[in-house]
N, CA, C and O atoms as a Tripos MOL2 file, in Angstrom:
@<TRIPOS>MOLECULE
protein
  296   295    74     0     0
PROTEIN
NO_CHARGES

@<TRIPOS>ATOM
      1 N          11.5490   -0.4270    3.9530 N.3       1 MET1
      2 CA         11.6490    0.6860    4.6670 C.3       1 MET1
      3 C          12.5880    1.6110    4.1120 C.2       1 MET1
      4 O          12.4140    2.8230    4.2400 O.2       1 MET1
      5 N          13.6700    1.0850    3.4440 N.am      2 SER2
      6 CA         14.7190    1.9410    2.8430 C.3       2 SER2
      7 C          14.2010    2.7480    1.5830 C.2       2 SER2
      8 O          14.6810    3.8140    1.1970 O.2       2 SER2
      9 N          13.1310    2.0600    0.9970 N.am      3 ASP3
     10 CA         12.5720    2.7970   -0.3000 C.3       3 ASP3
     11 C          11.7180    4.1420    0.2110 C.2       3 ASP3
     12 O          11.6570    5.1560   -0.4850 O.2       3 ASP3
     13 N          11.1220    4.0350    1.4030 N.am      4 ILE4
     14 CA         10.3870    5.1020    1.9790 C.3       4 ILE4
     15 C          11.4380    6.1270    2.3880 C.2       4 ILE4
     16 O          11.1650    7.3190    2.2480 O.2       4 ILE4
     17 N          12.4570    5.8090    2.8140 N.am      5 ALA5
     18 CA         13.5190    6.8350    3.2050 C.3       5 ALA5
     19 C          13.9850    7.5680    2.1300 C.2       5 ALA5
     20 O          14.1330    8.7890    2.1720 O.2       5 ALA5
     21 N          14.2880    6.6830    0.9040 N.am      6 MET6
     22 CA         14.7300    7.3080   -0.2680 C.3       6 MET6
     23 C          13.7610    8.2530   -0.9500 C.2       6 MET6
     24 O          14.1190    9.2850   -1.5190 O.2       6 MET6
     25 N          12.3820    7.7860   -0.8450 N.am      7 LEU7
     26 CA         11.3810    8.8010   -1.2760 C.3       7 LEU7
     27 C          11.3070   10.1220   -0.4340 C.2       7 LEU7
     28 O          11.1770   11.1930   -1.0270 O.2       7 LEU7
     29 N          11.3800   10.0800    0.8010 N.am      8 VAL8
     30 CA         11.4010   11.0870    1.6950 C.3       8 VAL8
     31 C          12.6230   12.1110    1.3370 C.2       8 VAL8
     32 O          12.4640   13.3230    1.1950 O.2       8 VAL8
     33 N          13.8100   11.4550    1.2210 N.am      9 ALA9
     34 CA         14.9580   12.2340    0.9760 C.3       9 ALA9
     35 C          14.8080   12.8910   -0.4510 C.2       9 ALA9
     36 O          15.2010   14.0460   -0.6220 O.2       9 ALA9
     37 N          14.3350   12.2800   -1.3080 N.am     10 GLU10
     38 CA         14.1830   12.8570   -2.7520 C.3      10 GLU10
     39 C          13.2150   13.8890   -2.6940 C.2      10 GLU10
     40 O          13.4410   14.9430   -3.2870 O.2      10 GLU10
     41 N          12.0590   13.7070   -1.9910 N.am     11 GLU11
     42 CA         11.0930   14.8620   -1.9540 C.3      11 GLU11
     43 C          11.6850   15.9750   -1.2730 C.2      11 GLU11
     44 O          11.4280   17.0970   -1.7110 O.2      11 GLU11
     45 N          12.4940   15.8460   -0.1950 N.am     12 TYR12
     46 CA         13.1310   16.9180    0.6320 C.3      12 TYR12
     47 C          14.0760   17.6870   -0.2800 C.2      12 TYR12
     48 O          14.0350   18.9170   -0.3190 O.2      12 TYR12
     49 N          14.8580   17.0320   -0.9560 N.am     13 GLU13
     50 CA         15.7930   17.6100   -1.9250 C.3      13 GLU13
     51 C          15.0170   18.4560   -3.0550 C.2      13 GLU13
     52 O          15.3410   19.5870   -3.4170 O.2      13 GLU13
     53 N          14.0620   17.7930   -3.4860 N.am     14 ARG14
     54 CA         13.2330   18.4980   -4.5170 C.3      14 ARG14
     55 C          12.6370   19.9080   -3.9610 C.2      14 ARG14
     56 O          12.7500   20.9640   -4.5810 O.2      14 ARG14
     57 N          12.0460   19.7850   -2.8150 N.am     15 ARG15
     58 CA         11.4760   20.8650   -2.2140 C.3      15 ARG15
     59 C          12.4480   21.8940   -1.9110 C.2      15 ARG15
     60 O          12.1680   23.0470   -2.2370 O.2      15 ARG15
     61 N          13.6130   21.6340   -1.3010 N.am     16 VAL16
     62 CA         14.6380   22.4520   -1.1260 C.3      16 VAL16
     63 C          15.1390   23.2090   -2.4130 C.2      16 VAL16
     64 O          15.3270   24.4250   -2.4240 O.2      16 VAL16
     65 N          15.3110   22.4940   -3.3510 N.am     17 SER17
     66 CA         15.8740   23.0910   -4.5620 C.3      17 SER17
     67 C          14.8490   24.0200   -5.2440 C.2      17 SER17
     68 O          15.2130   25.0300   -5.8450 O.2      17 SER17
     69 N          13.4440   23.6180   -5.1240 N.am     18 ILE18
     70 CA         12.4420   24.5320   -5.6530 C.3      18 ILE18
     71 C          12.6380   25.8670   -4.8110 C.2      18 ILE18
     72 O          12.7960   26.9270   -5.4160 O.2      18 ILE18
     73 N          12.6290   25.8300   -3.4580 N.am     19 LEU19
     74 CA         12.6210   26.9820   -2.6980 C.3      19 LEU19
     75 C          14.0030   27.8860   -3.1100 C.2      19 LEU19
     76 O          13.8960   29.1010   -3.2790 O.2      19 LEU19
     77 N          15.1210   27.2920   -3.2370 N.am     20 ARG20
     78 CA         16.2070   27.9330   -3.6080 C.3      20 ARG20
     79 C          16.1560   28.6580   -4.8790 C.2      20 ARG20
     80 O          16.6650   29.7760   -4.9660 O.2      20 ARG20
     81 N          15.4740   27.9960   -6.0450 N.am     21 LYS21
     82 CA         15.4180   28.6640   -7.3630 C.3      21 LYS21
     83 C          14.3640   29.8240   -7.1080 C.2      21 LYS21
     84 O          14.4670   30.8970   -7.7020 O.2      21 LYS21
     85 N          13.4530   29.5940   -6.2970 N.am     22 ALA22
     86 CA         12.4410   30.7610   -6.1000 C.3      22 ALA22
     87 C          12.9730   31.8590   -5.3470 C.2      22 ALA22
     88 O          12.3010   32.8740   -5.1640 O.2      22 ALA22
     89 N          14.3200   31.7020   -4.8260 N.am     23 GLY23
     90 CA         14.8140   32.8120   -3.9050 C.3      23 GLY23
     91 C          14.3070   32.8380   -2.5900 C.2      23 GLY23
     92 O          14.4650   33.9010   -1.9890 O.2      23 GLY23
     93 N          13.7350   31.9200   -2.0020 N.am     24 VAL24
     94 CA         13.2310   32.0160   -0.6630 C.3      24 VAL24
     95 C          14.0740   31.3780    0.2970 C.2      24 VAL24
     96 O          13.6400   31.0660    1.4060 O.2      24 VAL24
     97 N          15.4840   31.1220   -0.1280 N.am     25 ASP25
     98 CA         16.4070   30.4520    0.5870 C.3      25 ASP25
     99 C          16.4100   30.8330    2.1310 C.2      25 ASP25
    100 O          16.4930   29.9270    2.9600 O.2      25 ASP25
    101 N          16.3310   31.9980    2.4780 N.am     26 GLY26
    102 CA         16.1860   32.2330    3.9580 C.3      26 GLY26
    103 C          15.2560   33.2600    4.3770 C.2      26 GLY26
    104 O          15.2180   33.7090    5.5230 O.2      26 GLY26
    105 N          14.4380   33.6540    3.3340 N.am     27 VAL27
    106 CA         13.3410   34.6060    3.6850 C.3      27 VAL27
    107 C          12.0410   33.9590    3.8380 C.2      27 VAL27
    108 O          11.4490   33.5180    2.8530 O.2      27 VAL27
    109 N          11.5440   33.8740    5.0790 N.am     28 GLY28
    110 CA         10.1670   33.3130    5.3180 C.3      28 GLY28
    111 C           9.9860   31.8610    5.4990 C.2      28 GLY28
    112 O           8.9450   31.3610    5.9230 O.2      28 GLY28
    113 N          11.0550   31.1970    5.1550 N.am     29 VAL29
    114 CA         10.9100   29.7080    5.3000 C.3      29 VAL29
    115 C          12.1450   29.1980    6.2020 C.2      29 VAL29
    116 O          13.2920   29.3870    5.7980 O.2      29 VAL29
    117 N          11.9270   28.6250    7.2860 N.am     30 SER30
    118 CA         13.0440   28.1740    8.0840 C.3      30 SER30
    119 C          13.3780   26.8320    7.7600 C.2      30 SER30
    120 O          12.5930   26.1650    7.0870 O.2      30 SER30
    121 N          14.5010   26.3420    8.1790 N.am     31 GLN31
    122 CA         14.8900   24.9850    8.1390 C.3      31 GLN31
    123 C          13.9990   24.1790    8.9030 C.2      31 GLN31
    124 O          13.6410   23.1030    8.4240 O.2      31 GLN31
    125 N          13.5820   24.5430   10.0370 N.am     32 GLU32
    126 CA         12.6770   23.7260   10.8910 C.3      32 GLU32
    127 C          11.3350   23.5810   10.1250 C.2      32 GLU32
    128 O          10.7880   22.4790   10.1810 O.2      32 GLU32
    129 N          10.7860   24.5080    9.4630 N.am     33 ARG33
    130 CA          9.5880   24.4130    8.7100 C.3      33 ARG33
    131 C           9.7700   23.3120    7.5490 C.2      33 ARG33
    132 O           8.9020   22.4670    7.3290 O.2      33 ARG33
    133 N          10.9120   23.3890    6.8630 N.am     34 ILE34
    134 CA         11.1520   22.2660    5.8730 C.3      34 ILE34
    135 C          11.1750   20.8560    6.5800 C.2      34 ILE34
    136 O          10.3910   19.9620    6.2610 O.2      34 ILE34
    137 N          12.0960   20.7290    7.5260 N.am     35 ASP35
    138 CA         12.1070   19.4730    8.1360 C.3      35 ASP35
    139 C          10.7540   19.0420    8.8000 C.2      35 ASP35
    140 O          10.5690   17.8350    8.9610 O.2      35 ASP35
    141 N           9.8670   19.8680    9.1680 N.am     36 GLU36
    142 CA          8.5420   19.4480    9.6140 C.3      36 GLU36
    143 C           7.7770   18.9050    8.3480 C.2      36 GLU36
    144 O           7.0940   17.8810    8.3760 O.2      36 GLU36
    145 N           7.9570   19.6810    7.2560 N.am     37 GLY37
    146 CA          7.1770   19.0950    6.1040 C.3      37 GLY37
    147 C           7.6570   17.7570    5.8040 C.2      37 GLY37
    148 O           6.8120   16.8890    5.5850 O.2      37 GLY37
    149 N           8.9370   17.4550    5.7610 N.am     38 ALA38
    150 CA          9.5030   16.2170    5.3680 C.3      38 ALA38
    151 C           9.1910   15.1290    6.3270 C.2      38 ALA38
    152 O           9.0900   13.9790    5.9000 O.2      38 ALA38
    153 N           9.0120   15.4200    7.7210 N.am     39 SER39
    154 CA          8.5010   14.4250    8.5310 C.3      39 SER39
    155 C           7.0280   14.1520    8.4290 C.2      39 SER39
    156 O           6.5700   13.0210    8.5930 O.2      39 SER39
    157 N           6.2940   15.2000    8.1570 N.am     40 VAL40
    158 CA          4.7470   14.9380    7.7760 C.3      40 VAL40
    159 C           4.7330   13.9810    6.3880 C.2      40 VAL40
    160 O           3.9820   13.0080    6.3200 O.2      40 VAL40
    161 N           5.4730   14.2860    5.4910 N.am     41 LEU41
    162 CA          5.4150   13.3670    4.2960 C.3      41 LEU41
    163 C           5.9380   11.9840    4.7110 C.2      41 LEU41
    164 O           5.4090   10.9930    4.2070 O.2      41 LEU41
    165 N           6.8920   11.8530    5.5510 N.am     42 ALA42
    166 CA          7.3150   10.4510    6.0100 C.3      42 ALA42
    167 C           6.3090    9.7240    6.5910 C.2      42 ALA42
    168 O           6.1590    8.5320    6.3260 O.2      42 ALA42
    169 N           5.4310   10.4630    7.5420 N.am     43 GLN43
    170 CA          4.3580    9.7930    8.3020 C.3      43 GLN43
    171 C           3.2810    9.4600    7.3290 C.2      43 GLN43
    172 O           2.7280    8.3660    7.4430 O.2      43 GLN43
    173 N           2.9510   10.2130    6.4600 N.am     44 ARG44
    174 CA          1.8260    9.9380    5.3970 C.3      44 ARG44
    175 C           2.2950    8.6030    4.6380 C.2      44 ARG44
    176 O           1.5200    7.6580    4.4880 O.2      44 ARG44
    177 N           3.5310    8.5910    4.2010 N.am     45 LEU45
    178 CA          4.0660    7.3930    3.4890 C.3      45 LEU45
    179 C           3.8730    6.1250    4.3490 C.2      45 LEU45
    180 O           3.2850    5.1240    3.9390 O.2      45 LEU45
    181 N           4.4380    6.2570    5.6210 N.am     46 MET46
    182 CA          4.2400    5.0750    6.4740 C.3      46 MET46
    183 C           2.8540    4.6660    6.6420 C.2      46 MET46
    184 O           2.6170    3.4620    6.7370 O.2      46 MET46
    185 N           1.9080    5.5150    6.6910 N.am     47 LYS47
    186 CA          0.4720    5.2400    6.9070 C.3      47 LYS47
    187 C           0.0040    4.5540    5.8330 C.2      47 LYS47
    188 O          -0.6340    3.5170    6.0120 O.2      47 LYS47
    189 N           0.2670    5.0560    4.5300 N.am     48 HIS48
    190 CA         -0.0930    4.4030    3.2880 C.3      48 HIS48
    191 C           0.4290    3.1570    3.0650 C.2      48 HIS48
    192 O          -0.2780    2.2830    2.5620 O.2      48 HIS48
    193 N           1.7140    2.9290    3.4070 N.am     49 LYS49
    194 CA          2.4270    1.4870    3.3800 C.3      49 LYS49
    195 C           1.6740    0.4690    4.2100 C.2      49 LYS49
    196 O           1.4270   -0.6710    3.8180 O.2      49 LYS49
    197 N           1.2960    1.0130    5.4990 N.am     50 ARG50
    198 CA          0.6170    0.0260    6.4230 C.3      50 ARG50
    199 C          -0.7700   -0.2610    5.8900 C.2      50 ARG50
    200 O          -1.2230   -1.3890    6.0860 O.2      50 ARG50
    201 N          -1.4970    0.6350    5.2360 N.am     51 GLU51
    202 CA         -2.7570    0.3280    4.5990 C.3      51 GLU51
    203 C          -2.5510   -0.6880    3.4740 C.2      51 GLU51
    204 O          -3.3140   -1.6520    3.4030 O.2      51 GLU51
    205 N          -1.6570   -0.5400    2.6760 N.am     52 VAL52
    206 CA         -1.4530   -1.3220    1.5690 C.3      52 VAL52
    207 C          -1.1260   -2.8220    2.1100 C.2      52 VAL52
    208 O          -1.6590   -3.8210    1.6280 O.2      52 VAL52
    209 N          -0.3020   -2.8470    3.0380 N.am     53 LEU53
    210 CA          0.1020   -4.1390    3.7380 C.3      53 LEU53
    211 C          -1.1430   -4.7990    4.2490 C.2      53 LEU53
    212 O          -1.3750   -5.9910    4.0470 O.2      53 LEU53
    213 N          -1.9400   -3.9960    4.9180 N.am     54 GLN54
    214 CA         -3.0520   -4.5770    5.6560 C.3      54 GLN54
    215 C          -4.1140   -5.1200    4.5400 C.2      54 GLN54
    216 O          -4.8040   -6.1290    4.6880 O.2      54 GLN54
    217 N          -4.1180   -4.3360    3.4890 N.am     55 TRP55
    218 CA         -5.0510   -4.8880    2.4620 C.3      55 TRP55
    219 C          -4.4390   -6.1610    1.7530 C.2      55 TRP55
    220 O          -5.2180   -7.0050    1.3110 O.2      55 TRP55
    221 N          -3.2060   -6.3160    1.6390 N.am     56 ALA56
    222 CA         -2.6900   -7.4580    1.0060 C.3      56 ALA56
    223 C          -2.7790   -8.7570    1.9660 C.2      56 ALA56
    224 O          -2.9230   -9.8840    1.4940 O.2      56 ALA56
    225 N          -2.6830   -8.5100    3.3310 N.am     57 TRP57
    226 CA         -2.8200   -9.5960    4.1930 C.3      57 TRP57
    227 C          -4.1810  -10.0240    4.5770 C.2      57 TRP57
    228 O          -4.3060  -11.0300    5.2760 O.2      57 TRP57
    229 N          -5.1580   -9.3880    4.2050 N.am     58 GLU58
    230 CA         -6.5750   -9.7760    4.4230 C.3      58 GLU58
    231 C          -7.2160  -10.0700    3.0550 C.2      58 GLU58
    232 O          -7.7840   -9.0970    2.5590 O.2      58 GLU58
    233 N          -7.2400  -11.1160    2.4010 N.am     59 PRO59
    234 CA         -7.8650  -11.3070    1.2260 C.3      59 PRO59
    235 C          -9.5050  -11.3680    1.4740 C.2      59 PRO59
    236 O         -10.0290  -11.8650    2.4700 O.2      59 PRO59
    237 N         -10.1460  -10.8110    0.4540 N.am     60 LYS60
    238 CA        -11.7540  -10.8080    0.7990 C.3      60 LYS60
    239 C         -12.4390  -11.7340   -0.0370 C.2      60 LYS60
    240 O         -13.6510  -11.7740    0.1730 O.2      60 LYS60
    241 N         -12.0150  -12.4760   -0.9110 N.am     61 SER61
    242 CA        -12.6720  -13.5740   -1.8360 C.3      61 SER61
    243 C         -11.9560  -14.7940   -1.6030 C.2      61 SER61
    244 O         -10.8800  -14.8570   -1.0080 O.2      61 SER61
    245 N         -12.6440  -15.8520   -2.1380 N.am     62 GLN62
    246 CA        -12.1890  -17.2540   -2.0600 C.3      62 GLN62
    247 C         -10.9210  -17.2820   -3.0150 C.2      62 GLN62
    248 O          -9.9000  -17.8650   -2.6520 O.2      62 GLN62
    249 N         -10.9960  -16.7210   -4.0870 N.am     63 VAL63
    250 CA         -9.8130  -16.5450   -5.1120 C.3      63 VAL63
    251 C          -8.5680  -15.9400   -4.2710 C.2      63 VAL63
    252 O          -7.4560  -16.4700   -4.2610 O.2      63 VAL63
    253 N          -8.8890  -14.8090   -3.5960 N.am     64 GLY64
    254 CA         -7.7820  -14.1740   -2.8450 C.3      64 GLY64
    255 C          -7.2150  -15.0520   -1.8280 C.2      64 GLY64
    256 O          -5.9960  -15.1420   -1.6850 O.2      64 GLY64
    257 N          -8.0370  -15.6960   -1.1240 N.am     65 VAL65
    258 CA         -7.6210  -16.6790    0.0320 C.3      65 VAL65
    259 C          -6.7570  -17.7400   -0.6010 C.2      65 VAL65
    260 O          -5.6810  -18.0280   -0.0760 O.2      65 VAL65
    261 N          -7.1450  -18.3030   -1.6360 N.am     66 ALA66
    262 CA         -6.5450  -19.3350   -2.3680 C.3      66 ALA66
    263 C          -5.0870  -18.9560   -2.8610 C.2      66 ALA66
    264 O          -4.1080  -19.6910   -2.7270 O.2      66 ALA66
    265 N          -5.0860  -17.8120   -3.3980 N.am     67 ALA67
    266 CA         -3.8750  -17.2390   -3.9450 C.3      67 ALA67
    267 C          -2.8130  -16.8990   -2.8680 C.2      67 ALA67
    268 O          -1.6140  -17.1470   -2.9970 O.2      67 ALA67
    269 N          -3.4050  -16.2780   -1.7450 N.am     68 SER68
    270 CA         -2.5060  -16.1040   -0.6960 C.3      68 SER68
    271 C          -1.9790  -17.2630   -0.1130 C.2      68 SER68
    272 O          -0.7850  -17.2960    0.1850 O.2      68 SER68
    273 N          -2.8020  -18.3280    0.1100 N.am     69 ALA69
    274 CA         -2.2960  -19.5860    0.8330 C.3      69 ALA69
    275 C          -1.3160  -20.2980   -0.2080 C.2      69 ALA69
    276 O          -0.3970  -20.9690    0.2620 O.2      69 ALA69
    277 N          -1.4410  -20.2060   -1.4600 N.am     70 SER70
    278 CA         -0.5610  -20.9010   -2.3210 C.3      70 SER70
    279 C           0.7490  -20.0790   -2.3580 C.2      70 SER70
    280 O           1.8340  -20.6610   -2.3560 O.2      70 SER70
    281 N           0.6620  -18.8040   -2.3910 N.am     71 PHE71
    282 CA          1.8520  -17.9040   -2.3900 C.3      71 PHE71
    283 C           2.6920  -18.0880   -1.1430 C.2      71 PHE71
    284 O           3.9150  -18.1620   -1.2640 O.2      71 PHE71
    285 N           2.1380  -18.1640    0.0000 N.am     72 PHE72
    286 CA          2.8860  -18.2150    1.4210 C.3      72 PHE72
    287 C           3.0630  -19.7060    1.7400 C.2      72 PHE72
    288 O           3.6950  -19.9370    2.7710 O.2      72 PHE72
    289 N           2.6590  -20.6570    1.1040 N.am     73 SER73
    290 CA          2.9950  -22.0380    1.3550 C.3      73 SER73
    291 C           4.3830  -22.3810    0.5130 C.2      73 SER73
    292 O           5.0220  -23.3810    0.8400 O.2      73 SER73
    293 N           4.7900  -21.6340   -0.4530 N.am     74 ALA74
    294 CA          5.8630  -22.0770   -1.2170 C.3      74 ALA74
    295 C           7.2050  -21.6520   -0.5870 C.2      74 ALA74
    296 O           8.2670  -21.9590   -1.1290 O.2      74 ALA74
@<TRIPOS>BOND
     1     1     2 1
     2     2     3 1
     3     3     4 2
     4     3     5 am
     5     5     6 1
     6     6     7 1
     7     7     8 2
     8     7     9 am
     9     9    10 1
    10    10    11 1
    11    11    12 2
    12    11    13 am
    13    13    14 1
    14    14    15 1
    15    15    16 2
    16    15    17 am
    17    17    18 1
    18    18    19 1
    19    19    20 2
    20    19    21 am
    21    21    22 1
    22    22    23 1
    23    23    24 2
    24    23    25 am
    25    25    26 1
    26    26    27 1
    27    27    28 2
    28    27    29 am
    29    29    30 1
    30    30    31 1
    31    31    32 2
    32    31    33 am
    33    33    34 1
    34    34    35 1
    35    35    36 2
    36    35    37 am
    37    37    38 1
    38    38    39 1
    39    39    40 2
    40    39    41 am
    41    41    42 1
    42    42    43 1
    43    43    44 2
    44    43    45 am
    45    45    46 1
    46    46    47 1
    47    47    48 2
    48    47    49 am
    49    49    50 1
    50    50    51 1
    51    51    52 2
    52    51    53 am
    53    53    54 1
    54    54    55 1
    55    55    56 2
    56    55    57 am
    57    57    58 1
    58    58    59 1
    59    59    60 2
    60    59    61 am
    61    61    62 1
    62    62    63 1
    63    63    64 2
    64    63    65 am
    65    65    66 1
    66    66    67 1
    67    67    68 2
    68    67    69 am
    69    69    70 1
    70    70    71 1
    71    71    72 2
    72    71    73 am
    73    73    74 1
    74    74    75 1
    75    75    76 2
    76    75    77 am
    77    77    78 1
    78    78    79 1
    79    79    80 2
    80    79    81 am
    81    81    82 1
    82    82    83 1
    83    83    84 2
    84    83    85 am
    85    85    86 1
    86    86    87 1
    87    87    88 2
    88    87    89 am
    89    89    90 1
    90    90    91 1
    91    91    92 2
    92    91    93 am
    93    93    94 1
    94    94    95 1
    95    95    96 2
    96    95    97 am
    97    97    98 1
    98    98    99 1
    99    99   100 2
   100    99   101 am
   101   101   102 1
   102   102   103 1
   103   103   104 2
   104   103   105 am
   105   105   106 1
   106   106   107 1
   107   107   108 2
   108   107   109 am
   109   109   110 1
   110   110   111 1
   111   111   112 2
   112   111   113 am
   113   113   114 1
   114   114   115 1
   115   115   116 2
   116   115   117 am
   117   117   118 1
   118   118   119 1
   119   119   120 2
   120   119   121 am
   121   121   122 1
   122   122   123 1
   123   123   124 2
   124   123   125 am
   125   125   126 1
   126   126   127 1
   127   127   128 2
   128   127   129 am
   129   129   130 1
   130   130   131 1
   131   131   132 2
   132   131   133 am
   133   133   134 1
   134   134   135 1
   135   135   136 2
   136   135   137 am
   137   137   138 1
   138   138   139 1
   139   139   140 2
   140   139   141 am
   141   141   142 1
   142   142   143 1
   143   143   144 2
   144   143   145 am
   145   145   146 1
   146   146   147 1
   147   147   148 2
   148   147   149 am
   149   149   150 1
   150   150   151 1
   151   151   152 2
   152   151   153 am
   153   153   154 1
   154   154   155 1
   155   155   156 2
   156   155   157 am
   157   157   158 1
   158   158   159 1
   159   159   160 2
   160   159   161 am
   161   161   162 1
   162   162   163 1
   163   163   164 2
   164   163   165 am
   165   165   166 1
   166   166   167 1
   167   167   168 2
   168   167   169 am
   169   169   170 1
   170   170   171 1
   171   171   172 2
   172   171   173 am
   173   173   174 1
   174   174   175 1
   175   175   176 2
   176   175   177 am
   177   177   178 1
   178   178   179 1
   179   179   180 2
   180   179   181 am
   181   181   182 1
   182   182   183 1
   183   183   184 2
   184   183   185 am
   185   185   186 1
   186   186   187 1
   187   187   188 2
   188   187   189 am
   189   189   190 1
   190   190   191 1
   191   191   192 2
   192   191   193 am
   193   193   194 1
   194   194   195 1
   195   195   196 2
   196   195   197 am
   197   197   198 1
   198   198   199 1
   199   199   200 2
   200   199   201 am
   201   201   202 1
   202   202   203 1
   203   203   204 2
   204   203   205 am
   205   205   206 1
   206   206   207 1
   207   207   208 2
   208   207   209 am
   209   209   210 1
   210   210   211 1
   211   211   212 2
   212   211   213 am
   213   213   214 1
   214   214   215 1
   215   215   216 2
   216   215   217 am
   217   217   218 1
   218   218   219 1
   219   219   220 2
   220   219   221 am
   221   221   222 1
   222   222   223 1
   223   223   224 2
   224   223   225 am
   225   225   226 1
   226   226   227 1
   227   227   228 2
   228   227   229 am
   229   229   230 1
   230   230   231 1
   231   231   232 2
   232   231   233 am
   233   233   234 1
   234   234   235 1
   235   235   236 2
   236   235   237 am
   237   237   238 1
   238   238   239 1
   239   239   240 2
   240   239   241 am
   241   241   242 1
   242   242   243 1
   243   243   244 2
   244   243   245 am
   245   245   246 1
   246   246   247 1
   247   247   248 2
   248   247   249 am
   249   249   250 1
   250   250   251 1
   251   251   252 2
   252   251   253 am
   253   253   254 1
   254   254   255 1
   255   255   256 2
   256   255   257 am
   257   257   258 1
   258   258   259 1
   259   259   260 2
   260   259   261 am
   261   261   262 1
   262   262   263 1
   263   263   264 2
   264   263   265 am
   265   265   266 1
   266   266   267 1
   267   267   268 2
   268   267   269 am
   269   269   270 1
   270   270   271 1
   271   271   272 2
   272   271   273 am
   273   273   274 1
   274   274   275 1
   275   275   276 2
   276   275   277 am
   277   277   278 1
   278   278   279 1
   279   279   280 2
   280   279   281 am
   281   281   282 1
   282   282   283 1
   283   283   284 2
   284   283   285 am
   285   285   286 1
   286   286   287 1
   287   287   288 2
   288   287   289 am
   289   289   290 1
   290   290   291 1
   291   291   292 2
   292   291   293 am
   293   293   294 1
   294   294   295 1
   295   295   296 2
@<TRIPOS>SUBSTRUCTURE
     1 MET1         2 RESIDUE 1 A MET
     2 SER2         6 RESIDUE 1 A SER
     3 ASP3        10 RESIDUE 1 A ASP
     4 ILE4        14 RESIDUE 1 A ILE
     5 ALA5        18 RESIDUE 1 A ALA
     6 MET6        22 RESIDUE 1 A MET
     7 LEU7        26 RESIDUE 1 A LEU
     8 VAL8        30 RESIDUE 1 A VAL
     9 ALA9        34 RESIDUE 1 A ALA
    10 GLU10       38 RESIDUE 1 A GLU
    11 GLU11       42 RESIDUE 1 A GLU
    12 TYR12       46 RESIDUE 1 A TYR
    13 GLU13       50 RESIDUE 1 A GLU
    14 ARG14       54 RESIDUE 1 A ARG
    15 ARG15       58 RESIDUE 1 A ARG
    16 VAL16       62 RESIDUE 1 A VAL
    17 SER17       66 RESIDUE 1 A SER
    18 ILE18       70 RESIDUE 1 A ILE
    19 LEU19       74 RESIDUE 1 A LEU
    20 ARG20       78 RESIDUE 1 A ARG
    21 LYS21       82 RESIDUE 1 A LYS
    22 ALA22       86 RESIDUE 1 A ALA
    23 GLY23       90 RESIDUE 1 A GLY
    24 VAL24       94 RESIDUE 1 A VAL
    25 ASP25       98 RESIDUE 1 A ASP
    26 GLY26      102 RESIDUE 1 A GLY
    27 VAL27      106 RESIDUE 1 A VAL
    28 GLY28      110 RESIDUE 1 A GLY
    29 VAL29      114 RESIDUE 1 A VAL
    30 SER30      118 RESIDUE 1 A SER
    31 GLN31      122 RESIDUE 1 A GLN
    32 GLU32      126 RESIDUE 1 A GLU
    33 ARG33      130 RESIDUE 1 A ARG
    34 ILE34      134 RESIDUE 1 A ILE
    35 ASP35      138 RESIDUE 1 A ASP
    36 GLU36      142 RESIDUE 1 A GLU
    37 GLY37      146 RESIDUE 1 A GLY
    38 ALA38      150 RESIDUE 1 A ALA
    39 SER39      154 RESIDUE 1 A SER
    40 VAL40      158 RESIDUE 1 A VAL
    41 LEU41      162 RESIDUE 1 A LEU
    42 ALA42      166 RESIDUE 1 A ALA
    43 GLN43      170 RESIDUE 1 A GLN
    44 ARG44      174 RESIDUE 1 A ARG
    45 LEU45      178 RESIDUE 1 A LEU
    46 MET46      182 RESIDUE 1 A MET
    47 LYS47      186 RESIDUE 1 A LYS
    48 HIS48      190 RESIDUE 1 A HIS
    49 LYS49      194 RESIDUE 1 A LYS
    50 ARG50      198 RESIDUE 1 A ARG
    51 GLU51      202 RESIDUE 1 A GLU
    52 VAL52      206 RESIDUE 1 A VAL
    53 LEU53      210 RESIDUE 1 A LEU
    54 GLN54      214 RESIDUE 1 A GLN
    55 TRP55      218 RESIDUE 1 A TRP
    56 ALA56      222 RESIDUE 1 A ALA
    57 TRP57      226 RESIDUE 1 A TRP
    58 GLU58      230 RESIDUE 1 A GLU
    59 PRO59      234 RESIDUE 1 A PRO
    60 LYS60      238 RESIDUE 1 A LYS
    61 SER61      242 RESIDUE 1 A SER
    62 GLN62      246 RESIDUE 1 A GLN
    63 VAL63      250 RESIDUE 1 A VAL
    64 GLY64      254 RESIDUE 1 A GLY
    65 VAL65      258 RESIDUE 1 A VAL
    66 ALA66      262 RESIDUE 1 A ALA
    67 ALA67      266 RESIDUE 1 A ALA
    68 SER68      270 RESIDUE 1 A SER
    69 ALA69      274 RESIDUE 1 A ALA
    70 SER70      278 RESIDUE 1 A SER
    71 PHE71      282 RESIDUE 1 A PHE
    72 PHE72      286 RESIDUE 1 A PHE
    73 SER73      290 RESIDUE 1 A SER
    74 ALA74      294 RESIDUE 1 A ALA
């Protein structure tokens, strides 16, 4: 969870610095718009993380089932 928060914060800072360098600091882009973009990014990251976890928890082959069983039994 913390790594996702770090990614969101880094992406937010990157986008803000790009906007500042472009001179758009207060012209045409509001803080609410930037915050909205960051929240959309966070939602997409959470969705992707859930999909990856879902994929990892549901092995599709016999080898995957065996590997999962041996990993979680230890």
